[in-house]
Short mmCIF file of C-alpha atoms in Angstrom, two decimals:
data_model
loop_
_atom_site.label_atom_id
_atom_site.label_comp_id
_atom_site.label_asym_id
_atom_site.label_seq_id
_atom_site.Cartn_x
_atom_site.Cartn_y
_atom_site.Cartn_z
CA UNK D 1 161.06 179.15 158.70
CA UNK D 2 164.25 181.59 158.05
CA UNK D 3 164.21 183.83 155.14
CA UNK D 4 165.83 182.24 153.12
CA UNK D 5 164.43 178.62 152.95
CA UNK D 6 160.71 180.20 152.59
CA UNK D 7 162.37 181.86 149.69
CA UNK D 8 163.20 178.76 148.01
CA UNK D 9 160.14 176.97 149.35
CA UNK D 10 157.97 179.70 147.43
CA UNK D 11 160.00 179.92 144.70
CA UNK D 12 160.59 176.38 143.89
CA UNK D 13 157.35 175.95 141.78
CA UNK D 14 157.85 178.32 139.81
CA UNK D 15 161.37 177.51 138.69
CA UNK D 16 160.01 173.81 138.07
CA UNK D 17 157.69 175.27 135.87
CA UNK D 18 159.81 177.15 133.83
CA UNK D 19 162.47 174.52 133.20
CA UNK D 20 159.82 172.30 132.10
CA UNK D 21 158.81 174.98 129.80
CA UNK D 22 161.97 175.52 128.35
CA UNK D 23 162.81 171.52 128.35
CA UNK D 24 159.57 171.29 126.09
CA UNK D 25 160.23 173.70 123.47
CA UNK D 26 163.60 172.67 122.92
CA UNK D 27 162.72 169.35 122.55
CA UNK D 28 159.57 170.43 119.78
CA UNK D 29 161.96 173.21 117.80
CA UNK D 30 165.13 170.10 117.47
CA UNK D 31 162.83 167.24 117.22
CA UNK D 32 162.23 165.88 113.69
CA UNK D 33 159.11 166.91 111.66
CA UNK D 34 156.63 164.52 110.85
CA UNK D 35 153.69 165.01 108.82
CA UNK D 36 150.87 162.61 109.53
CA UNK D 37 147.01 162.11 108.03
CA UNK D 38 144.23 162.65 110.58
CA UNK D 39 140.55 162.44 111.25
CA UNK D 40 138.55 163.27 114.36
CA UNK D 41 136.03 165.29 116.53
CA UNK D 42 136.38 168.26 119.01
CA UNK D 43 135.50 168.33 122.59
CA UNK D 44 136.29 170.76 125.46
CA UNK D 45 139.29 170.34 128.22
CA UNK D 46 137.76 173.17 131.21
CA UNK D 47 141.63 173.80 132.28
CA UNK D 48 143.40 173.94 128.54
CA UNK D 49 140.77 175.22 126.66
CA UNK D 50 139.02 174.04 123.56
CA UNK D 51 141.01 171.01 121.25
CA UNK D 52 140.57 168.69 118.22
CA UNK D 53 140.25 165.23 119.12
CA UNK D 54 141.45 163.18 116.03
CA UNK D 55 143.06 159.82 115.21
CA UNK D 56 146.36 159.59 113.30
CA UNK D 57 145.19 157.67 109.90
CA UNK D 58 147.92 155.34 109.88
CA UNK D 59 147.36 153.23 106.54
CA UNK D 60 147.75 156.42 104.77
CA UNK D 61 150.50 157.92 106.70
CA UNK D 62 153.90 158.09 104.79
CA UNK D 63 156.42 155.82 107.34
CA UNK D 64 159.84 157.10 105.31
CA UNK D 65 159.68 160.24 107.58
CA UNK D 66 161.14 157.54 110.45
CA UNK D 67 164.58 156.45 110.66
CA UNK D 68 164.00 152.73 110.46
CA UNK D 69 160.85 153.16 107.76
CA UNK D 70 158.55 151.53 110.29
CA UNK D 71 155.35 154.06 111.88
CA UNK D 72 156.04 153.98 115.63
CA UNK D 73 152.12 154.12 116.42
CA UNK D 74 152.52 153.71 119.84
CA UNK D 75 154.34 156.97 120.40
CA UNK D 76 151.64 158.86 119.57
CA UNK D 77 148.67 159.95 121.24
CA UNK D 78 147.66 157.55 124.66
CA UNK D 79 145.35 154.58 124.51
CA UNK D 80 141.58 155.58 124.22
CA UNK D 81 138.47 153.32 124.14
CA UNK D 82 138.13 152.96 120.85
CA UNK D 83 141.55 153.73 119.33
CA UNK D 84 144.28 156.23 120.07
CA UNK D 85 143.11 159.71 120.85
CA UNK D 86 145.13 162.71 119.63
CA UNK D 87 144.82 166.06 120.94
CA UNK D 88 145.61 169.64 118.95
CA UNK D 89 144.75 172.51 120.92
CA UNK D 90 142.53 175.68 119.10
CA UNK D 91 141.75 179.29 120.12
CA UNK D 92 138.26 179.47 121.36
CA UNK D 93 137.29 181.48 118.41
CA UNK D 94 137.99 179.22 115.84
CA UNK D 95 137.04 175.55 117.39
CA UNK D 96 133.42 175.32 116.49
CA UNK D 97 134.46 175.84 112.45
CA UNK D 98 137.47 173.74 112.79
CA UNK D 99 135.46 171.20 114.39
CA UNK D 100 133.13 171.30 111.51
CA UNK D 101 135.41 171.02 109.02
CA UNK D 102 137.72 168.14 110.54
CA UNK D 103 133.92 166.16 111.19
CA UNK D 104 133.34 166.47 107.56
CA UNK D 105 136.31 165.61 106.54
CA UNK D 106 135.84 162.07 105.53
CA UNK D 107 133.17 162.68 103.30
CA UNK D 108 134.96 165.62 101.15
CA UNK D 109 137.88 165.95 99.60
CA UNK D 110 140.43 168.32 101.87
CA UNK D 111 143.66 166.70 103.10
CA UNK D 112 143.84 167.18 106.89
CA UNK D 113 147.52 166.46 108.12
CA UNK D 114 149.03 167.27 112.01
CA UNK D 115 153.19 168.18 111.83
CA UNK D 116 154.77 166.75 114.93
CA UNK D 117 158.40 167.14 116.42
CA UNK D 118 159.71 164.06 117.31
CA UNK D 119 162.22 162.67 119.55
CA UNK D 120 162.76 159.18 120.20
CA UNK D 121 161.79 158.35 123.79
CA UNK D 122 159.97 161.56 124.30
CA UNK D 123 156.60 161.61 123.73
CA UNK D 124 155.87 163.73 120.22
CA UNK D 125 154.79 166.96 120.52
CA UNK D 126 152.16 168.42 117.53
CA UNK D 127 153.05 171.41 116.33
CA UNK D 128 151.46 173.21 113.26
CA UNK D 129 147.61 171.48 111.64
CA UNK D 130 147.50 171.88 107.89
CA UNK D 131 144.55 171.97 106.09
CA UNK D 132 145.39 170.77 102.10
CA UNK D 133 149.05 171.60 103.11
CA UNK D 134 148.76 174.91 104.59
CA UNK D 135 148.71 175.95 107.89
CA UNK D 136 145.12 175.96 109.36
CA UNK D 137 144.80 179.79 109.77
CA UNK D 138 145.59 180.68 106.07
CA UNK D 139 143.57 177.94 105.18
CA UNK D 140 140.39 179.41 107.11
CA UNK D 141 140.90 183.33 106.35
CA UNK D 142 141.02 181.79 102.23
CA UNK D 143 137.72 179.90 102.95
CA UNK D 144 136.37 183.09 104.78
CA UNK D 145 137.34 185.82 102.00
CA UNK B 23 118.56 180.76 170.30
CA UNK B 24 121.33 183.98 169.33
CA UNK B 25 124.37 185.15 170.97
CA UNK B 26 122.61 188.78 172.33
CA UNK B 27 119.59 186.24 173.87
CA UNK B 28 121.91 183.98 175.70
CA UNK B 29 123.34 186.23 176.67
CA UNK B 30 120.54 188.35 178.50
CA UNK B 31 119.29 185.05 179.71
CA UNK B 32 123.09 184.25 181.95
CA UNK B 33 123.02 187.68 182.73
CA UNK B 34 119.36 187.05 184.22
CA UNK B 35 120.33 184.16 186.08
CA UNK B 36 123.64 185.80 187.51
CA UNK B 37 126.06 183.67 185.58
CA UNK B 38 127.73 186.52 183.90
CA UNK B 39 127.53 190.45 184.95
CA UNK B 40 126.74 193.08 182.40
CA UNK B 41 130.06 194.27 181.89
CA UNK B 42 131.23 190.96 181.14
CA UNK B 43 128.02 190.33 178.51
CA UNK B 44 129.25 193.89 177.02
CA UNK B 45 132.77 192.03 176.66
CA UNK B 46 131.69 189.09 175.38
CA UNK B 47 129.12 190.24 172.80
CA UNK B 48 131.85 192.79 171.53
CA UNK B 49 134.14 190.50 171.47
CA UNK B 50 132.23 188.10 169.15
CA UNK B 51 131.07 190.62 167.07
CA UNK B 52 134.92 191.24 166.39
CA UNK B 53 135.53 187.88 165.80
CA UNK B 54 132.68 187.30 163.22
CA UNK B 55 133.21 190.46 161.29
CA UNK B 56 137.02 189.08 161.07
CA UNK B 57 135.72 185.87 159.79
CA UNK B 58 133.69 187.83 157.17
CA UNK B 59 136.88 189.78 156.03
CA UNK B 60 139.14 186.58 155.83
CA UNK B 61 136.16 185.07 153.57
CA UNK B 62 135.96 188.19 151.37
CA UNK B 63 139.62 187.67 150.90
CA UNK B 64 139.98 184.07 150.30
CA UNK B 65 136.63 184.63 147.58
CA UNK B 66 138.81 187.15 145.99
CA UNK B 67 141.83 185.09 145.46
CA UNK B 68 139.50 182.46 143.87
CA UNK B 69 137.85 184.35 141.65
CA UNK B 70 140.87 186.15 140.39
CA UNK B 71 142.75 183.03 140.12
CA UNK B 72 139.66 181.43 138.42
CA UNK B 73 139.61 184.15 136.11
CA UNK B 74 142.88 183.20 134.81
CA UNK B 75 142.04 179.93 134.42
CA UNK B 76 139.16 180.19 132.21
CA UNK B 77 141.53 183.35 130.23
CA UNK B 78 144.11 180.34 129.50
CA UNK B 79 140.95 178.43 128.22
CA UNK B 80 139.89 180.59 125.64
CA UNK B 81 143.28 180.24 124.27
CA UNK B 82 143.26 184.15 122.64
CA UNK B 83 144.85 183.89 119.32
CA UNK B 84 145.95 187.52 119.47
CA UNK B 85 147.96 186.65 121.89
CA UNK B 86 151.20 185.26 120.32
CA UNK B 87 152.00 182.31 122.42
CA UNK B 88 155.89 183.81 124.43
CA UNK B 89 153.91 186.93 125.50
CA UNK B 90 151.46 184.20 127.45
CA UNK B 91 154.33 182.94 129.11
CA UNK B 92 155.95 185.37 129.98
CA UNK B 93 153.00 187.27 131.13
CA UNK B 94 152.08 184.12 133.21
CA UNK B 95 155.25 183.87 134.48
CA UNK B 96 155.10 187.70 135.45
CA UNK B 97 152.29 187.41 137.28
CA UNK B 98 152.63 184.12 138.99
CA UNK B 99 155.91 185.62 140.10
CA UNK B 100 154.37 189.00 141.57
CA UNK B 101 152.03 186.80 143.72
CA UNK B 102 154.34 184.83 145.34
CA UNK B 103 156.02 188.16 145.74
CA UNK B 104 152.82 188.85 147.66
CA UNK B 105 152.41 186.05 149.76
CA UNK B 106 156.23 186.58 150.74
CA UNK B 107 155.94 189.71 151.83
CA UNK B 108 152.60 189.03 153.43
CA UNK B 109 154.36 186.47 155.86
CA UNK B 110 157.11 188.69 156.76
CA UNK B 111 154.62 191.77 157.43
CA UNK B 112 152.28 189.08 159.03
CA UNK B 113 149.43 190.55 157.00
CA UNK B 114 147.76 187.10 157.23
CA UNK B 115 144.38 187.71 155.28
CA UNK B 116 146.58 189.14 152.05
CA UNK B 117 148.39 185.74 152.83
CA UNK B 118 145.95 183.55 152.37
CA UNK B 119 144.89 185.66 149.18
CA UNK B 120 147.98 184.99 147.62
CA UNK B 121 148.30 181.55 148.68
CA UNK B 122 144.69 180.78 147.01
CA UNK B 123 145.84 182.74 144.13
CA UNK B 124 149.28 180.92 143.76
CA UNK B 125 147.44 177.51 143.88
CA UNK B 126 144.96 178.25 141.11
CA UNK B 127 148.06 179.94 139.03
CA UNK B 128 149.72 176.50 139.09
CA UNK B 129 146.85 174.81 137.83
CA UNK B 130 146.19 177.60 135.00
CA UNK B 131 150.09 178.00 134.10
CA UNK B 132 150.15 174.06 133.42
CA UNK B 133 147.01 174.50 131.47
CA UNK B 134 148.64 176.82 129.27
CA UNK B 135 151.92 174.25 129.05
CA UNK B 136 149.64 171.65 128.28
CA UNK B 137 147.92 173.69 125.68
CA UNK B 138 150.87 175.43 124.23
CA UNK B 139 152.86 171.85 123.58
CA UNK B 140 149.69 170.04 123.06
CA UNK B 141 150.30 167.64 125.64
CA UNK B 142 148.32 164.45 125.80
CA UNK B 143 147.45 162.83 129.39
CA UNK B 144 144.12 163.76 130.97
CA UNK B 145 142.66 164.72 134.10
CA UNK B 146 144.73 162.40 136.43
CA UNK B 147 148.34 163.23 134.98
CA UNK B 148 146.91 167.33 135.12
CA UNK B 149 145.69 166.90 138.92
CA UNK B 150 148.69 165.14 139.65
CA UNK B 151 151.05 167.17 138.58
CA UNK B 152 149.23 170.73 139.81
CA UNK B 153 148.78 168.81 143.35
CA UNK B 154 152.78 168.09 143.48
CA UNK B 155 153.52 171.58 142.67
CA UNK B 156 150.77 173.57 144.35
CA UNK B 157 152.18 171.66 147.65
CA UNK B 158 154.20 174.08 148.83
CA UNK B 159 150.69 176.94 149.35
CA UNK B 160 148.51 174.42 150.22
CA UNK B 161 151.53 173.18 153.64
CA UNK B 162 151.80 177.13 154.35
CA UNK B 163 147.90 177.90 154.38
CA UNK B 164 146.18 177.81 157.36
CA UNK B 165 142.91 177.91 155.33
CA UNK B 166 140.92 174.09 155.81
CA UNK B 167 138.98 175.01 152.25
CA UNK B 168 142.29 175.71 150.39
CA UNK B 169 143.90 172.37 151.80
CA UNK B 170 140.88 170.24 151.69
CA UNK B 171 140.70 171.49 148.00
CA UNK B 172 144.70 170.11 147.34
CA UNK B 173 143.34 166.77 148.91
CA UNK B 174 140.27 166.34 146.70
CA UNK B 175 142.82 167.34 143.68
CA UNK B 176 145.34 164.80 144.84
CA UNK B 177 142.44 162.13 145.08
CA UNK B 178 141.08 163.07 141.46
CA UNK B 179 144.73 161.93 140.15
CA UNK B 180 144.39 158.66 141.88
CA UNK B 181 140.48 157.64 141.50
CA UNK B 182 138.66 159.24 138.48
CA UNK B 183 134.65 159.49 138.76
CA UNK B 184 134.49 156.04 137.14
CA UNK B 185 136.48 154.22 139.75
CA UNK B 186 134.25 155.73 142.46
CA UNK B 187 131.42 154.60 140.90
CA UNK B 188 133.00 150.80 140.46
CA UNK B 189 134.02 150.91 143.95
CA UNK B 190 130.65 151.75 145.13
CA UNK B 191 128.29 149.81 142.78
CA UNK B 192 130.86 146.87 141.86
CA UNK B 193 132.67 146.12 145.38
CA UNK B 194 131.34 143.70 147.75
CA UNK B 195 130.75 144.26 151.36
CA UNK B 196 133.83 142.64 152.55
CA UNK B 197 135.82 145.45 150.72
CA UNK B 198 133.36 148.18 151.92
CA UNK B 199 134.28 146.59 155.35
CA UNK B 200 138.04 147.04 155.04
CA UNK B 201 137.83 150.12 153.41
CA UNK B 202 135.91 151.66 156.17
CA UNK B 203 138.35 150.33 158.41
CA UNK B 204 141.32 151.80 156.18
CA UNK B 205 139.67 154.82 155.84
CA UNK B 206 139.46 155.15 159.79
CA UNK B 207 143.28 154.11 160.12
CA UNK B 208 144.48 156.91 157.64
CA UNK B 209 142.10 159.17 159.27
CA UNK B 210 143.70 158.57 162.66
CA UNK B 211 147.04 158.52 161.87
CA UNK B 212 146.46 162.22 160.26
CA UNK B 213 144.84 163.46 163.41
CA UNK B 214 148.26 161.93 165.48
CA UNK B 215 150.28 163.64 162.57
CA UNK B 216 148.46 166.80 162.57
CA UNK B 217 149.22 167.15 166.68
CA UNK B 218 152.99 166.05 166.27
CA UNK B 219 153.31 168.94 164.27
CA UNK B 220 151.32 170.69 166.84
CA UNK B 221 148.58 171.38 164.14
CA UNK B 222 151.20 174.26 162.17
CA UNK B 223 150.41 172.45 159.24
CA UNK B 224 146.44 172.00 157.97
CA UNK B 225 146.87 170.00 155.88
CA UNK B 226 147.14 167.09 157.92
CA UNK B 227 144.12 167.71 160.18
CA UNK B 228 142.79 168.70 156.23
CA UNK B 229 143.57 164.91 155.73
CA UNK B 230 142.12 163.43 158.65
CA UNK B 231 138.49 165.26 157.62
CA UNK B 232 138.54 163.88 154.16
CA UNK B 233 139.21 160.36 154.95
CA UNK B 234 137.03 160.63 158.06
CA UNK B 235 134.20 161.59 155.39
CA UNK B 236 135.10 158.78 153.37
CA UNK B 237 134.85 156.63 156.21
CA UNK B 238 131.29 157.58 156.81
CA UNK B 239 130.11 157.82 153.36
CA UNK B 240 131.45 153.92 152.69
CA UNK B 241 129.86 152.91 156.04
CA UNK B 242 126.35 154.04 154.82
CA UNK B 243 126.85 153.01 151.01
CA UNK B 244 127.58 149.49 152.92
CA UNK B 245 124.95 149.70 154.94
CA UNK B 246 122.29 150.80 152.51
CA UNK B 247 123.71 148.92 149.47
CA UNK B 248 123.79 145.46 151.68
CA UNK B 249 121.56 146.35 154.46
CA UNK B 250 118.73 147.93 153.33
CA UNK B 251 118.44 147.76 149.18
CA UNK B 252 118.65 143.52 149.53
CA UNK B 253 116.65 140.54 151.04
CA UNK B 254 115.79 141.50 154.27
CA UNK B 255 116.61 137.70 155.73
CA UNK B 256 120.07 137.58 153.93
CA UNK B 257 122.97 136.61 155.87
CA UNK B 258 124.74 139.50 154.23
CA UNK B 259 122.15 142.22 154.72
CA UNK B 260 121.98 140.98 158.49
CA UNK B 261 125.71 141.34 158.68
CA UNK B 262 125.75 144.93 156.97
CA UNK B 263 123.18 146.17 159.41
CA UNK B 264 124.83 144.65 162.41
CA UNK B 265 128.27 146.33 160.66
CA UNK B 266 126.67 149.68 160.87
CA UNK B 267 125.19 149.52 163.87
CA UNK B 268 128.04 147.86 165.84
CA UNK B 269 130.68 150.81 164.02
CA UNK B 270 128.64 153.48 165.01
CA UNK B 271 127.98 152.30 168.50
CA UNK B 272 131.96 151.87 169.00
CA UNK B 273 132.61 155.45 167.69
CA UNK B 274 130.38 157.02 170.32
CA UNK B 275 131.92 154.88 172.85
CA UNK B 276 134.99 156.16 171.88
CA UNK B 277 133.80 159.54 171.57
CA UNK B 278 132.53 158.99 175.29
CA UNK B 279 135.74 158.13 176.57
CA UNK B 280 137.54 161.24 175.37
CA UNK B 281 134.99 163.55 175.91
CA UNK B 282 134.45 164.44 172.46
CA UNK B 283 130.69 165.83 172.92
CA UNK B 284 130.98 166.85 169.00
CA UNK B 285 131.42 163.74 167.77
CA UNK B 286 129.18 161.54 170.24
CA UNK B 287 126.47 163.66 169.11
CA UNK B 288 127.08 163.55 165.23
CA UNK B 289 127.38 159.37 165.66
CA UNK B 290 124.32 159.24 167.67
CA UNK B 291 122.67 161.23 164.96
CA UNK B 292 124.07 159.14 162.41
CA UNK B 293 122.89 155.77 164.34
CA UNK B 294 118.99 157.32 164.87
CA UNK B 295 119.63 158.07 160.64
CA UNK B 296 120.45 154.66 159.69
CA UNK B 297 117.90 153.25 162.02
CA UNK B 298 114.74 155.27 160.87
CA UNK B 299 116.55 154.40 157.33
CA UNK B 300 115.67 150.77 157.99
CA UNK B 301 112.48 151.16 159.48
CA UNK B 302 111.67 152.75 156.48
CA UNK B 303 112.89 150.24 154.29
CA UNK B 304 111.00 147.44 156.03
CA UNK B 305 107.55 149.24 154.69
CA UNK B 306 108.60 148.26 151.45
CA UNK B 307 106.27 148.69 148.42
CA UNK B 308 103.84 150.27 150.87
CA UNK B 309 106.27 153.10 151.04
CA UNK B 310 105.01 154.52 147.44
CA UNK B 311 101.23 154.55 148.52
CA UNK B 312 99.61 156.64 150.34
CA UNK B 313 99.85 155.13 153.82
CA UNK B 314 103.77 154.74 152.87
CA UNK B 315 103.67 158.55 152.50
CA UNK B 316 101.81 159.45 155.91
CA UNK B 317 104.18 156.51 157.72
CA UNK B 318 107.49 158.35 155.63
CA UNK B 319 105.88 161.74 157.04
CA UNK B 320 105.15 161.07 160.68
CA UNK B 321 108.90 159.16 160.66
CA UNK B 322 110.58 162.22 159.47
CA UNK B 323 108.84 164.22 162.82
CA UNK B 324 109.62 161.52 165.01
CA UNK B 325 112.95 161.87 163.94
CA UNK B 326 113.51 165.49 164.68
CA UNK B 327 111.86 164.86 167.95
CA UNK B 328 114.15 162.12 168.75
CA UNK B 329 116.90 163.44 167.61
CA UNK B 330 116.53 167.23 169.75
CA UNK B 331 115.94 164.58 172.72
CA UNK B 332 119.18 163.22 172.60
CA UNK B 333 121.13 166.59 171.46
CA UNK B 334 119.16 167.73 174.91
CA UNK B 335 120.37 164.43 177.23
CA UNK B 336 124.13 164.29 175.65
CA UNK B 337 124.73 167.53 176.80
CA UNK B 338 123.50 167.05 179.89
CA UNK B 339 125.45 163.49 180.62
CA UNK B 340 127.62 163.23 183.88
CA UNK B 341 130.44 162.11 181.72
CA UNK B 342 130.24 164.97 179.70
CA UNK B 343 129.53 167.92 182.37
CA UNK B 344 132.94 166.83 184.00
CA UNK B 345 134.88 168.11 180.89
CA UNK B 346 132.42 171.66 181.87
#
């Protein structure tokens, strides 16, 4: 193989992987933000680390955010056994009290929401968890202090 | 019996004179201590590249999410930096370091995407997607671990655990039977692949081992599931044991006629296996007692006894001495 195709050849997956990079976080910083209600429980994914596992509370989710008024559920989050199964990925650190908090959260009172960017035709992308409207890590150093 | 003892006992019998024993033993030693080093490196690569897996798990919070990238990026760059200039220098061990290490970057870097954009999709889009671009190591390795390890992932992203199990407990023996017979089509035409590219590229002789494993391992689930776990006077059970039997007996025929010694042996084996399997199975609820146990024993002996036999009288068969 000459020089210069095992160039290519090696550097091809690399390049791949940074366009698809790029091509994702320009399509979650122009998509439109969505806030939605959720509920859930937290597994582990070995290769991506630890995540919330929730489901996008629909009857309660405000459906003005869309163009057309109408909640595009199937959009969101793929086709699990029971329902659909969203995913929000959590530093190691923090999943175990997160997990805790999200599990209880249909008994108390605290507002859990998920922002998403979305594009139509792309699948959305979550961006920020708030806890009673803030983002998650203010909302656990207040509970800590 | 060891190398240093064989080769004592030629020396004894005047096969070989003691210079050439000195050449040979020396010359194996070499050639396992280079085996030893090639391991050391490949183990290195792994764990390394493992390492940065299970790093990308943890998901640091400290680290602000563009310094992950671009770190990643950094680093997956600077090893195929490595396995460039280990080609050109022909430093193959470093090679196959940096190959290993380049596949398990892809895997961690698209862990990190997928945890970064929070990504839906599970294992089989994930395996999919490292095995398309990890392709590129696994053609240029001449490592058989590192390629049958891009097979297994590509296989993961078509048949999950669940679908093996369906396929094994749910299928009937009709699609065992074809499957065994697809798995030994794909199996050869990876072999014929593997030596029209004159065997540069392992992965297709890496191809031909995994669906020649499959073969085997659907032969016996057919031939255990139908043959030996059902009524013994079934039509079925008779057919799956007859299927088995017949299989086997054409692969060593096969194996006869191009004086493959290897795999005569390994199908004899297997066909001594599967019958002592259905001797056993014929004891039935005996088995459990304590007769059963003594029967189970004594078969296991015979077995070994039987089965040194005919490791002893395949290697000494006219047909294959002539390849000698």
């Amino acid at each position: 193989m000459s020089k210069i195709w095992l160039k290519i050849f090696l550097a091809l997956p690399l390049v791949l992987l940074i366009g698809w990079t790029l091509t994702l976080y320009v399509y979650k910083e122009k998509g439109q933000e969505v806030r939605l209600p959720i509920y859930g429980y937290d597994p582990v994914d070995l290769l991506s680390g630890h995540y919330l596992n929730f489901t996008i509370d629909w009857k309660n989710a405000d459906c003005r955010q869309f163009s057309d008024g109408i909640c595009p559920e199937k959009d969101f989050c793929k086709e699990g056994r029971m329902s659909r199964a969203c995913r929000f990925y959590v530093p190691e650190e923090y999943a175990f009290e997160l997990d805790k908090l999200l599990f209880q959260n249909r008994s108390s009172s605290r507002k859990f929401e998920l922002v998403y960017s979305y594009n139509k035709g792309v699948a959305p992308m979550a961006k920020e968890l708030l806890i009673d409207g803030k983002p998650w890590r203010k909302s656990l150093q207040k509970k800590n202090k | 019996m060891s190398l240093a003892k064989k080769l004592k006992k030629w020396e004894a019998f005047g096969f070989i004179s003691q210079e050439q024993a000195d050449k040979i033993g020396r010359f194996e030693n070499t050639f396992n201590s280079e085996w030893i080093l090639k391991t050391l490196f490949w183990l290195s690569g792994s764990l390394i590249g493992f390492g940065l897996i299970l790093i990308v798990g943890a998901n640091w919070d400290s680290i602000p999410m563009p310094i992950k990238f671009v770190g990643d990026f950094i680093l997956f760059g600077a090893c195929l930096y490595g396995v460039y200039q280990s080609i050109e220098k022909k430093h193959s061990y470093w090679a196959e370091m940096f190959l290993m290490l380049a596949f398990l970057m892809v895997g961690a870097t698209i862990g990190l995407i997928g945890q970064s954009f929070n990504l839906e999709g599970g294992w089989r889009s994930f395996a999919l997607a490292w095995a398309l671009l990890s392709l590129p190591f696994a053609l240029m390795s001449r490592l058989k671990s590192l390629n049958v390890a891009w097979v297994i992932l590509l296989a993961s992203s078509f048949l999950s655990l669940d679908d093996l199990e369906d396929l094994i407990f749910k299928l009937e023996f009709y699609g065992l039977v074809i499957l065994v017979f697809l798995c030994a089509a794909a199996s050869y035409g990876s072999y014929r692949l593997a030596e029209m590219v004159k065997n540069r590229v392992v992965l297709f002789q890496a191809l031909a081992r995994t669906f020649l494993l499959t073969m085997y391992v659907m032969l016996f689930v057919s031939g255990c599931k139908f043959g030996i776990f059902s009524d013994f006077l079934e039509v079925r059970s008779v057919l799956a044991k007859f299927f088995v039997l017949t299989f086997l007996g054409i692969c060593m025929l096969l194996a006869f006629k191009r004086k493959d010694i290897k795999s005569f042996r390994n199908n004899a084996l297997l066909l001594e296996l599967y019958i002592c399997f259905l001797f056993l199975s014929s004891l039935h609820d005996m088995l459990v007692s304590g007769i059963g146990f003594i029967i189970g024993g004594l078969l296991i002996l015979g077995l070994i006894f039987v089965g040194r036999r005919t490791l002893v009288y395949i290697k000494n068969m006219q047909g294959f001495k002539k390849n000698v």
